[in-house]
Coordinates of C-alpha atoms and ligand atoms in Angstrom, one line a residue:
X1 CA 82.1 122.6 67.7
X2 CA 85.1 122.5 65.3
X3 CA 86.6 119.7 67.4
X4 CA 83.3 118.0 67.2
X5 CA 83.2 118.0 63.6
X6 CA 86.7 116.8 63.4
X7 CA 85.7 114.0 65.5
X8 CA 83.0 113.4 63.5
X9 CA 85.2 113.7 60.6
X10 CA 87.9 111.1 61.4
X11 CA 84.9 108.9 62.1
X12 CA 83.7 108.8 59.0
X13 CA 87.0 108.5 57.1
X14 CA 87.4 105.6 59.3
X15 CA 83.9 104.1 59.1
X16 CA 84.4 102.9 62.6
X17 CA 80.7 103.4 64.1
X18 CA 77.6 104.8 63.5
X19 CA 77.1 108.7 65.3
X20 CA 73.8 109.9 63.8
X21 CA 70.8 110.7 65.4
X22 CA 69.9 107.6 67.5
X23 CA 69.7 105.4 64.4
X24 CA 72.0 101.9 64.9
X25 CA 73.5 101.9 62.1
X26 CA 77.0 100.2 61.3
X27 CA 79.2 100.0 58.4
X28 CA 78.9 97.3 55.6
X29 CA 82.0 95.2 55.7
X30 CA 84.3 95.1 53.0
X31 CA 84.2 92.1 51.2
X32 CA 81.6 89.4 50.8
X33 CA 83.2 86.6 52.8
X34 CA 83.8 84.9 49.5
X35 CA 86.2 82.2 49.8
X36 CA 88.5 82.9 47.1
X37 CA 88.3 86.8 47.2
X38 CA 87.3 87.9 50.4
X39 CA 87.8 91.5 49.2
X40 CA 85.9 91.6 46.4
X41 CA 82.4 92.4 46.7
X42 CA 81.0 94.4 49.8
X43 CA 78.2 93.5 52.5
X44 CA 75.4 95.9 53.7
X45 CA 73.7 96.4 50.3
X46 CA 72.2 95.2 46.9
X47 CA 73.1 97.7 43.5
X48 CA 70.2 97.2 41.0
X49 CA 71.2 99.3 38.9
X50 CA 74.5 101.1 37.5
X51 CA 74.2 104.3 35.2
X52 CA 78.3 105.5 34.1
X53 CA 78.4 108.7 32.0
X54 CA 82.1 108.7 31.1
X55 CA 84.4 110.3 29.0
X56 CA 87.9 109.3 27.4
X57 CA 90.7 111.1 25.5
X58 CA 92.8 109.3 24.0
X59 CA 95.4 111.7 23.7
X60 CA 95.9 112.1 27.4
X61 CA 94.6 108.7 28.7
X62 CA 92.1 110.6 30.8
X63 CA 89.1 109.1 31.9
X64 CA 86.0 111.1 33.4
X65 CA 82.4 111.3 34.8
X66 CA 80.3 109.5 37.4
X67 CA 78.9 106.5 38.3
X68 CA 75.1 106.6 39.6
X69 CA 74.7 103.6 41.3
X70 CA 70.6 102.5 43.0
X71 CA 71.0 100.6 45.6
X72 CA 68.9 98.9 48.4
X73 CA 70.1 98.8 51.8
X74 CA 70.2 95.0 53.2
X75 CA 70.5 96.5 56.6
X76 CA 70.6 99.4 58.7
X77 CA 74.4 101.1 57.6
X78 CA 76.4 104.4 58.7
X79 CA 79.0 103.4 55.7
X80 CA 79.5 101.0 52.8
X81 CA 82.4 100.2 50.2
X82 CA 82.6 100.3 46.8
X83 CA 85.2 98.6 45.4
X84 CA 87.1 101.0 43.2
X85 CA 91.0 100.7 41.7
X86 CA 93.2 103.7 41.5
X87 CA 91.4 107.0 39.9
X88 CA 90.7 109.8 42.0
X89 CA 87.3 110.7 43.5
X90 CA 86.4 114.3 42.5
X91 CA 82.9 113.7 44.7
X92 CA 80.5 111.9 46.1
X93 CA 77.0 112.1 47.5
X94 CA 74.3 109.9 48.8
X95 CA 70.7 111.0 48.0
X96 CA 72.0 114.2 46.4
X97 CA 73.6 114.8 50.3
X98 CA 77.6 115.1 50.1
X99 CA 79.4 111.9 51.5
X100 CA 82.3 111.7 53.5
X101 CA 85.0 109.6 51.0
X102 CA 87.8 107.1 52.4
X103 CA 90.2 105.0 49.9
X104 CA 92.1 102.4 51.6
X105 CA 93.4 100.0 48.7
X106 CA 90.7 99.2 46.5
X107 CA 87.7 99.9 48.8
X108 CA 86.0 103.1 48.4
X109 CA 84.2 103.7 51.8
X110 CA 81.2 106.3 51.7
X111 CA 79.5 107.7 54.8
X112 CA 76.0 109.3 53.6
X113 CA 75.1 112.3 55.3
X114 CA 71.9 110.2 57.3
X115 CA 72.1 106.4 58.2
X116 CA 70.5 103.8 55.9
X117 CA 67.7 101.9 56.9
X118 CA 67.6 98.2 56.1
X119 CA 65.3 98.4 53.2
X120 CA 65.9 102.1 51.8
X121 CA 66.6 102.0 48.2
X122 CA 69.2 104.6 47.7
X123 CA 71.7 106.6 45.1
X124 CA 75.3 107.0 45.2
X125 CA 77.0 108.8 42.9
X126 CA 81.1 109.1 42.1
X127 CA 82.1 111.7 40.2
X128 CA 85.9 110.5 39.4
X129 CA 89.3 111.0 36.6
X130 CA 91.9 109.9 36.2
X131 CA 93.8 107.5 34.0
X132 CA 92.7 104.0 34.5
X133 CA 95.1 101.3 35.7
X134 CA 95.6 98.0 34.7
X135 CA 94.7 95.5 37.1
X136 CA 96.9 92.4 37.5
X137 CA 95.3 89.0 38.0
X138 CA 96.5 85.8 39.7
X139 CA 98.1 84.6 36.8
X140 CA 99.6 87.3 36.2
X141 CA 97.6 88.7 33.3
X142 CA 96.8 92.1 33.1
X143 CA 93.0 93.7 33.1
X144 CA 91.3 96.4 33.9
X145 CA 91.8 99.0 31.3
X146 CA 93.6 97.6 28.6
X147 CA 95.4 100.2 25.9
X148 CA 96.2 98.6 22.7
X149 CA 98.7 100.2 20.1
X150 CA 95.9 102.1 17.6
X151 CA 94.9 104.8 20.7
X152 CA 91.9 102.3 21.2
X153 CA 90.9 100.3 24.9
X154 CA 89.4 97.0 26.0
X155 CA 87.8 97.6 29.7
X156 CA 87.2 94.2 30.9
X157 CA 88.6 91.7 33.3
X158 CA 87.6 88.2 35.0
X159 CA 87.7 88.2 37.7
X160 CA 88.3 92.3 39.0
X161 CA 89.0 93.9 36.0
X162 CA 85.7 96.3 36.4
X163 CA 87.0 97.9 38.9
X164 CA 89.7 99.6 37.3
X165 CA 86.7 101.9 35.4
X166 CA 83.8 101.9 37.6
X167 CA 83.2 101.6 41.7
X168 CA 81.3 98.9 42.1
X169 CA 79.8 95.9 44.1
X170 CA 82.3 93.7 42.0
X171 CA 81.1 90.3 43.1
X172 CA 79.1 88.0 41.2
X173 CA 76.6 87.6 43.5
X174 CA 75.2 90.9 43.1
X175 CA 73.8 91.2 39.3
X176 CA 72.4 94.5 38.2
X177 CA 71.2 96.5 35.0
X178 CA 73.1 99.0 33.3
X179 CA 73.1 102.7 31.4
X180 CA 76.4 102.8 29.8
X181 CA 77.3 106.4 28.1
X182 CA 81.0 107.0 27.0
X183 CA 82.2 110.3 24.8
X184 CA 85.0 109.7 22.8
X185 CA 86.4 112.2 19.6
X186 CA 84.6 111.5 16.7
X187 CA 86.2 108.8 14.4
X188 CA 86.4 106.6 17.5
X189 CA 83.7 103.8 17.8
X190 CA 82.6 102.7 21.4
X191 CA 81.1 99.1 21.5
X192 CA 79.8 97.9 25.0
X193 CA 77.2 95.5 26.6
X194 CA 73.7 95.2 25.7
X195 CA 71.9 97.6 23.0
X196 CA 73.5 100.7 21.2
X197 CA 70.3 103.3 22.4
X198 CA 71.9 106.4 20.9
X199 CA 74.7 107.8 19.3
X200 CA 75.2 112.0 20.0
X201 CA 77.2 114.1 17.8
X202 CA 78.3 117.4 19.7
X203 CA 81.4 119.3 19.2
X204 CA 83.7 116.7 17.4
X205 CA 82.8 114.5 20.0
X206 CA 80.5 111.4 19.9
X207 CA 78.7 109.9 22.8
X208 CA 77.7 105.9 22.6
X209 CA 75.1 104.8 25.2
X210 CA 75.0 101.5 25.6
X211 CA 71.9 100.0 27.4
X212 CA 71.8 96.6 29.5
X213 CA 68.4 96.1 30.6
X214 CA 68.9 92.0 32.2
X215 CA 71.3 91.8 35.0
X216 CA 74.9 91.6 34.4
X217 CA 77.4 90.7 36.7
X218 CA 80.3 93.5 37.1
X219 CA 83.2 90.7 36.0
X220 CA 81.3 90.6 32.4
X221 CA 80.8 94.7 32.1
X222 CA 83.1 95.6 29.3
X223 CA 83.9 98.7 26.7
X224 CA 85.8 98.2 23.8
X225 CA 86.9 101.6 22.2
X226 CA 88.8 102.1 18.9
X227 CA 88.6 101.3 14.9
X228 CA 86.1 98.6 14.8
X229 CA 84.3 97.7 11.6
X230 CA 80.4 97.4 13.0
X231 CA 78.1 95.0 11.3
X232 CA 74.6 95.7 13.1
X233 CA 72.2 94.4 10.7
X234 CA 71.5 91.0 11.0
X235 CA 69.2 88.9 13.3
X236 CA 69.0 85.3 14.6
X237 CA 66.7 83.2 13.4
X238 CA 65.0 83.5 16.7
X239 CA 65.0 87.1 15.7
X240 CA 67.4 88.4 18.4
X241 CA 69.4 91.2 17.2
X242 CA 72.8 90.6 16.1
X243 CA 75.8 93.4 16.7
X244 CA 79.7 92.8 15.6
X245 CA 82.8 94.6 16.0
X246 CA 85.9 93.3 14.3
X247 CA 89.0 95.1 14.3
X248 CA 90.0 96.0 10.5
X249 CA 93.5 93.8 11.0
X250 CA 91.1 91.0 12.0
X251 CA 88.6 91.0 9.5
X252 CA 90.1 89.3 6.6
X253 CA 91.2 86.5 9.4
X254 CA 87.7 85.9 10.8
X255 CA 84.8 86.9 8.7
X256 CA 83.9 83.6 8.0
X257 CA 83.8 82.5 11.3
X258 CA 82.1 85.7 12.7
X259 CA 79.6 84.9 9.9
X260 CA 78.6 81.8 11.2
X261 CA 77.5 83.4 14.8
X262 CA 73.8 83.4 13.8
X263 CA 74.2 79.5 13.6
X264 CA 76.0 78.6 16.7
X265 CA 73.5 80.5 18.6
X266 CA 70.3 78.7 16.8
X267 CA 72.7 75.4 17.9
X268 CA 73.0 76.2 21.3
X269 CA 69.1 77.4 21.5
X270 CA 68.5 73.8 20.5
X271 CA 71.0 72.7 23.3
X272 CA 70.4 75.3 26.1
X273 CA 67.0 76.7 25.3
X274 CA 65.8 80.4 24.4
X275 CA 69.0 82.5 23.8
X276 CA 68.6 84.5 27.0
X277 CA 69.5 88.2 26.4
X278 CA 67.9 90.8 23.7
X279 CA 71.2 91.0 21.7
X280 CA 74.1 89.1 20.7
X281 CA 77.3 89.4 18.9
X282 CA 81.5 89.2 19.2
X283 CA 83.7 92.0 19.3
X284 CA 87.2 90.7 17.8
X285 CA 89.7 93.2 19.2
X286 CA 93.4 93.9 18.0
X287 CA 95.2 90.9 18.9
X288 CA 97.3 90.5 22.0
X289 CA 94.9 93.7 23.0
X290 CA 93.9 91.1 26.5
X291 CA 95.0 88.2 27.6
X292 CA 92.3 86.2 27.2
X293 CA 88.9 86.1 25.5
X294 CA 86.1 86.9 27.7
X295 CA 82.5 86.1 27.8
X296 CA 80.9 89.8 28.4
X297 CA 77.6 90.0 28.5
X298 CA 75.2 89.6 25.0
X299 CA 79.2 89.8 23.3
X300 CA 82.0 88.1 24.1
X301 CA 85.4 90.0 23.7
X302 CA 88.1 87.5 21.4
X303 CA 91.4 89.4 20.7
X304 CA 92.6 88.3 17.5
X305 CA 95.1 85.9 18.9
X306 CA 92.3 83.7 20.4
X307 CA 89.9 84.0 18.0
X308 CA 88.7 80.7 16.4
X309 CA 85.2 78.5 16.1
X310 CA 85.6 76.3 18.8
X311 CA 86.4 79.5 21.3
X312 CA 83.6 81.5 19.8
X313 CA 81.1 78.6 20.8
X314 CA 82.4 78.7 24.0
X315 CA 82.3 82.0 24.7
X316 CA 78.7 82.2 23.2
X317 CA 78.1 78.9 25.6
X318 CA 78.9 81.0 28.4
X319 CA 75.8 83.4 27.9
X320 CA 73.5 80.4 29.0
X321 CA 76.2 79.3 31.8
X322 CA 77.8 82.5 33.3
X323 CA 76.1 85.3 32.4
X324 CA 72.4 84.6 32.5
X325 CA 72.9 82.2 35.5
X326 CA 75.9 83.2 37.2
X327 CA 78.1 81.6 39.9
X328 CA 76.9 82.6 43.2
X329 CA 80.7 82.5 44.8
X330 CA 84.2 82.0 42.9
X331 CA 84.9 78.6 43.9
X332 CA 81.5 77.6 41.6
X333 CA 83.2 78.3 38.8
X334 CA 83.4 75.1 37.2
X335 CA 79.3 75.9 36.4
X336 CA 81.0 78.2 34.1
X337 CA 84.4 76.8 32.6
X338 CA 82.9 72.8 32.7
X339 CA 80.0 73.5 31.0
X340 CA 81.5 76.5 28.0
X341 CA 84.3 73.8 28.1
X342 CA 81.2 71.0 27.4
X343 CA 79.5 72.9 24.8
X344 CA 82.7 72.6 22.8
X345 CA 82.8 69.3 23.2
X346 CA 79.3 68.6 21.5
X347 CA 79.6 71.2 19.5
X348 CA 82.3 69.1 18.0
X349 CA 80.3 65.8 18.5
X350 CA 77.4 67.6 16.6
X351 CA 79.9 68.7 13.2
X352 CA 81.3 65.5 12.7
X353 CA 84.5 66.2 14.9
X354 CA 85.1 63.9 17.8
X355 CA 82.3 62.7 20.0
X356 CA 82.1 64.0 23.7
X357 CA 83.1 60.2 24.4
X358 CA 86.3 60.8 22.7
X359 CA 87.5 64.1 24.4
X360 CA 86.7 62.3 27.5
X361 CA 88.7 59.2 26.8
X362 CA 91.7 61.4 25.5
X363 CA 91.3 63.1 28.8
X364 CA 90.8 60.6 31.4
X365 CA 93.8 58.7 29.7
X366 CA 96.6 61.8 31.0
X367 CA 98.6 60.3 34.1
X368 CA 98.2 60.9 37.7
X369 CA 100.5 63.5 37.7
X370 CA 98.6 65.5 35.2
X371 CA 97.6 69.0 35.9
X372 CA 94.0 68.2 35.5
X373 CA 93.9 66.0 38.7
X374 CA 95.6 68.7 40.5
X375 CA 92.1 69.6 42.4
X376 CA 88.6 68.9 42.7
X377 CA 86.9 71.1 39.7
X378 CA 84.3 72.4 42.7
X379 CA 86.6 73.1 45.0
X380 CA 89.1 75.3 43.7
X381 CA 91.9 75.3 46.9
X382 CA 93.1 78.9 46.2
X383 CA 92.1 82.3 44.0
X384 CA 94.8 81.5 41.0
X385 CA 93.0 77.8 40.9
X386 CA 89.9 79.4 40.0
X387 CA 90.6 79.5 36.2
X388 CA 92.9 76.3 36.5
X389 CA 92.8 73.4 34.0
X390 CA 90.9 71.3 36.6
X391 CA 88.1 73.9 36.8
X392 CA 87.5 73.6 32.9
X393 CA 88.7 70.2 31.9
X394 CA 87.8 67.7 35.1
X395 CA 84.7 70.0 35.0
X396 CA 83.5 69.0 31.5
X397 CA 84.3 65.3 32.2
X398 CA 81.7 65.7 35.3
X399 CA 78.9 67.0 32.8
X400 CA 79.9 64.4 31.1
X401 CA 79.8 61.7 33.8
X402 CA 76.1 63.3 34.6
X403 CA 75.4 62.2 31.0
X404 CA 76.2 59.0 30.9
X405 CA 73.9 58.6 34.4
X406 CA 71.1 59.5 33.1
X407 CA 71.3 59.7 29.1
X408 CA 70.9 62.1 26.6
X409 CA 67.0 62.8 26.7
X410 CA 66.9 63.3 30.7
X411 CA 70.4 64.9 30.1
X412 CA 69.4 67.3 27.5
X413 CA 66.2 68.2 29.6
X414 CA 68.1 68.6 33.1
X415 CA 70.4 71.4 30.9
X416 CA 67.2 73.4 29.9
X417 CA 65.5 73.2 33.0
X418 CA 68.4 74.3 35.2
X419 CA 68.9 77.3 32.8
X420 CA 65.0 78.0 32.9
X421 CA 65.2 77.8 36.3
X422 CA 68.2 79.9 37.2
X423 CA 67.2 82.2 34.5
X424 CA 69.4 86.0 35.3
X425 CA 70.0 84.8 38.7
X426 CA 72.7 83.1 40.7
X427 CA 73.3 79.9 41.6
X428 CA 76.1 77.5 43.4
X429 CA 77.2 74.3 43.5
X430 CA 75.3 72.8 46.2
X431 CA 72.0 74.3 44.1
X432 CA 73.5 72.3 40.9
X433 CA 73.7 69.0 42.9
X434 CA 70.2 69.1 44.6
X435 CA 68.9 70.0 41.3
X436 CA 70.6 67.2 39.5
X437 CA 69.6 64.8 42.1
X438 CA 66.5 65.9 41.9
X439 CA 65.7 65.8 37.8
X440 CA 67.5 62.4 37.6
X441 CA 65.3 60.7 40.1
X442 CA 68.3 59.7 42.3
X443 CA 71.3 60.5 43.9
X444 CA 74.0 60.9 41.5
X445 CA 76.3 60.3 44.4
X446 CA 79.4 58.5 42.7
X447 CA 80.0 61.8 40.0
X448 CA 79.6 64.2 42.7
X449 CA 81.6 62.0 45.0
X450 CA 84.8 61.1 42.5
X451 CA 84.9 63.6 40.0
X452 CA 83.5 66.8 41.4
X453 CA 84.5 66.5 45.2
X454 CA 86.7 63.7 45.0
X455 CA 90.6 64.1 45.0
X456 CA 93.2 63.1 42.3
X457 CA 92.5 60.8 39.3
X458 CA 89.3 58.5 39.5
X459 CA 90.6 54.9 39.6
X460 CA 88.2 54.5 36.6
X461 CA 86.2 56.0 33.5
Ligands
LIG1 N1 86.2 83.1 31.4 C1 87.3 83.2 30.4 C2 86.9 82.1 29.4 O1 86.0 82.0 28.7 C3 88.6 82.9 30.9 C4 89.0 83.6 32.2 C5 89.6 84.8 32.3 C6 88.7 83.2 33.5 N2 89.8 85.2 33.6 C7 89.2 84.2 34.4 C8 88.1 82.1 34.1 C9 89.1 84.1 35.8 C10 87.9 82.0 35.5 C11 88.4 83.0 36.3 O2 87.3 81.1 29.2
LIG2 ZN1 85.2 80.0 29.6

């Protein structure tokens, strides 16, 4: 008996096969065969919804709580990952039944008590602590959990980072909704994605909870924890709620800019179509707090040092293209980066800056050697390529080039439709190029050809 339960034991720490009852289960592999990142993401099941109840002291660095995660089975499993960085796992169950735990890197293999039948919505919950890591990306940047010098936090990171605070199916292919609760001493403000649904005084401590009701991708979950002056009060004129957090260094820096977020938005509504989330906003952190300003979900993050207008319309851009319809693999992410990079570009053309003409002229005249030829925007050759120059720069000029195929009315219309279309979903590039094709009325064969699939420099504008 005791030598059967270690057996049974050693197979579930190893995930090797399924042993229970007759059912056929096997484990969930432990990536998503994504090109770029084969580890990140899992197989074997799809998370709707993530619920964290968390709580950090700043004096220790400790983070603690659980992660409640409802998930539906995509086939019969005996054991799935979570992807999950450093931290220690205090416990974990499956349908309120303790699961057997296994940490091998960054994969957090759990082994419910029963099998899972293909189509069995189910719960797993983490109760974890620890003090978070940071997370180092390709380039070297670091993300993850991000301590700046007032005591305060940035949790964010593109394209891992959200991994460092919560287990996850951290892949972009697998969007859910979120419940967001973090404690924190009082005095400390907690800004996150989505809508502030309460704030708890108890004790001297203060609980945020943070509510994202359309589906977010895990790279664009984010916390931003410390001395932020919160502006709350204003609306778009589309009457979507507007939330700010600047950091009090920043303020004096970037308040008229941050005041001018209600009118990019009503811009790119013209552009894009209906804002899609129920709130919007910036947080503008300490500066050199991350490496690089992200486009979480219904708020971008902007440390000081990247702040400025043609960044903020960007980032706001990239809740049309990103967040609401989100890369289905990696190596789309040109449907990101060319199209935020885009908006820019007419944003500028719209303000009496230079036209999108001109950017692409200034572009297209760099030499053969430049680092913008280096790869074909949609097909990024390795993982540190994936926020290259090519990806953002070579990918705008192909929005462009789709542009000048069909003009600006079809052009304009092809933008909304694609967004209405892909509205909170996922989408690649092959779905792009169909759709394209499609709303043109022909095959726009020679851009996606040359200057999305094609190597080096076209041989002409
Ligand atoms: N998406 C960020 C921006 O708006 C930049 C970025 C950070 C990024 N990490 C990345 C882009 C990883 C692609 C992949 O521009
Ligand atoms: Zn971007």
């Amino acid at each position: 008996m005791a030598a059967a339960r270690i057996a049974v034991a050693l197979l579930a720490a190893l995930a090797v096969t399924s042993c229970n009852g007759g059912v056929s289960g096997t484990p969930g592999a432990s990536g998503t065969r994504d090109q770029l990142f084969p580890r990140l993401g899992n197989d074997g099941y799809d998370v709707q919804h993530y619920s964290l109840d968390l709580e950090y002291d700043p004096a220790s660095g400790n983070l603690s709580g659980g992660a409640t995660i409802v998930a539906r089975a995509t086939k019969d499993l005996s054991a799935f990952d979570l992807d999950f960085a450093g931290m220690d796992v205090r416990a974990a169950t499956v349908d309120d039944e303790p699961a057997a735990v296994n940490r091998a890197g960054d994969e957090l293999t759990l082994r419910p008590h029963e099998d899972l039948d293909r189509g069995e919505t189910f719960t797993a919950y983490v109760r974890y602590s620890g003090r978070p890591r940071t997370i180092t990306d390709l380039d070297g940047a670091q993300e993850g959990w991000l301590k700046s010098a007032d005591g305060g936090v940035l949790a964010l990171g593109e394209p891992a980072g959200s991994m460092a605070w919560f287990p996850s199916n951290n892949h972009p292919s697998d969007k859910a909704t979120y419940d967001i609760k973090v404690t924190v001493p009082d005095g400390l403000q907690v800004v996150s994605n989505g809508e502030l649904a309460s704030t708890a005084h108890n004790g001297g401590l203060t609980t945020f909870n943070w509510q994202t009701k359309q589906p977010m991708a895990t790279y664009l979950a984010m916390l931003a924890i410390g001395h932020y002056e919160i502006d709350d009060k204003g609306t778009t004129k589309s009457g979507i709620p507007v939330y700010t957090a600047v950091a009090p260094d920043a303020k004096q820096k970037t308040a008229e800019v941050v005041a001018q977020l209600p009118d990019i938005i009503a811009w790119e509504e013209a552009k894009f179509g209906p804002y899609p989330f129920s709130s919007t906003g910036v947080i503008v952190a300490p500066a050199k707090s991350a490496a690089y300003a992200l486009e979480t979900q219904n708020r971008p993050v902007m440390p000081l040092d990247q702040f400025d207008l043609s960044t903020l319309v960007h980032e706001l851009a990239h809740q049309w293209f990103g967040d609401s319809v989100t890369p289905a693999a990696w190596r789309d992410m040109w449907l990101n980066e060319g199209f935020a990079q885009y908006s820019e570009w007419l944003w500028s053309e719209d303000h009496g800056g230079m036209s999108a003409q001109d950017r692409f002229d200034i572009e297209y005249a760099k030499g053969d050697g430049d680092e913008i030829w280096a790869f074909p925007p949609a097909a990024p050759p390795t993982a540190a390529d994936v926020s290259g120059r090519p990806v953002y720069v070579r990918g705008a000029m192909v929005v462009h080039k789709i542009r000048e195929a069909v003009g600006d009315e079809k052009f304009f219309a092809l933008l909304q439709d694609w967004l209405r279309t892909h509205r909170h979903a996922n989408a690649s590039t092959k779905d792009f190029t169909r759709f394209a094709d499609e709303e043109a009325g022909h095959r726009l064969t020679e851009v996606w050809n040359t200057w999305l699939y094609g190597d080096g420099k076209p041989d002409s504008p």
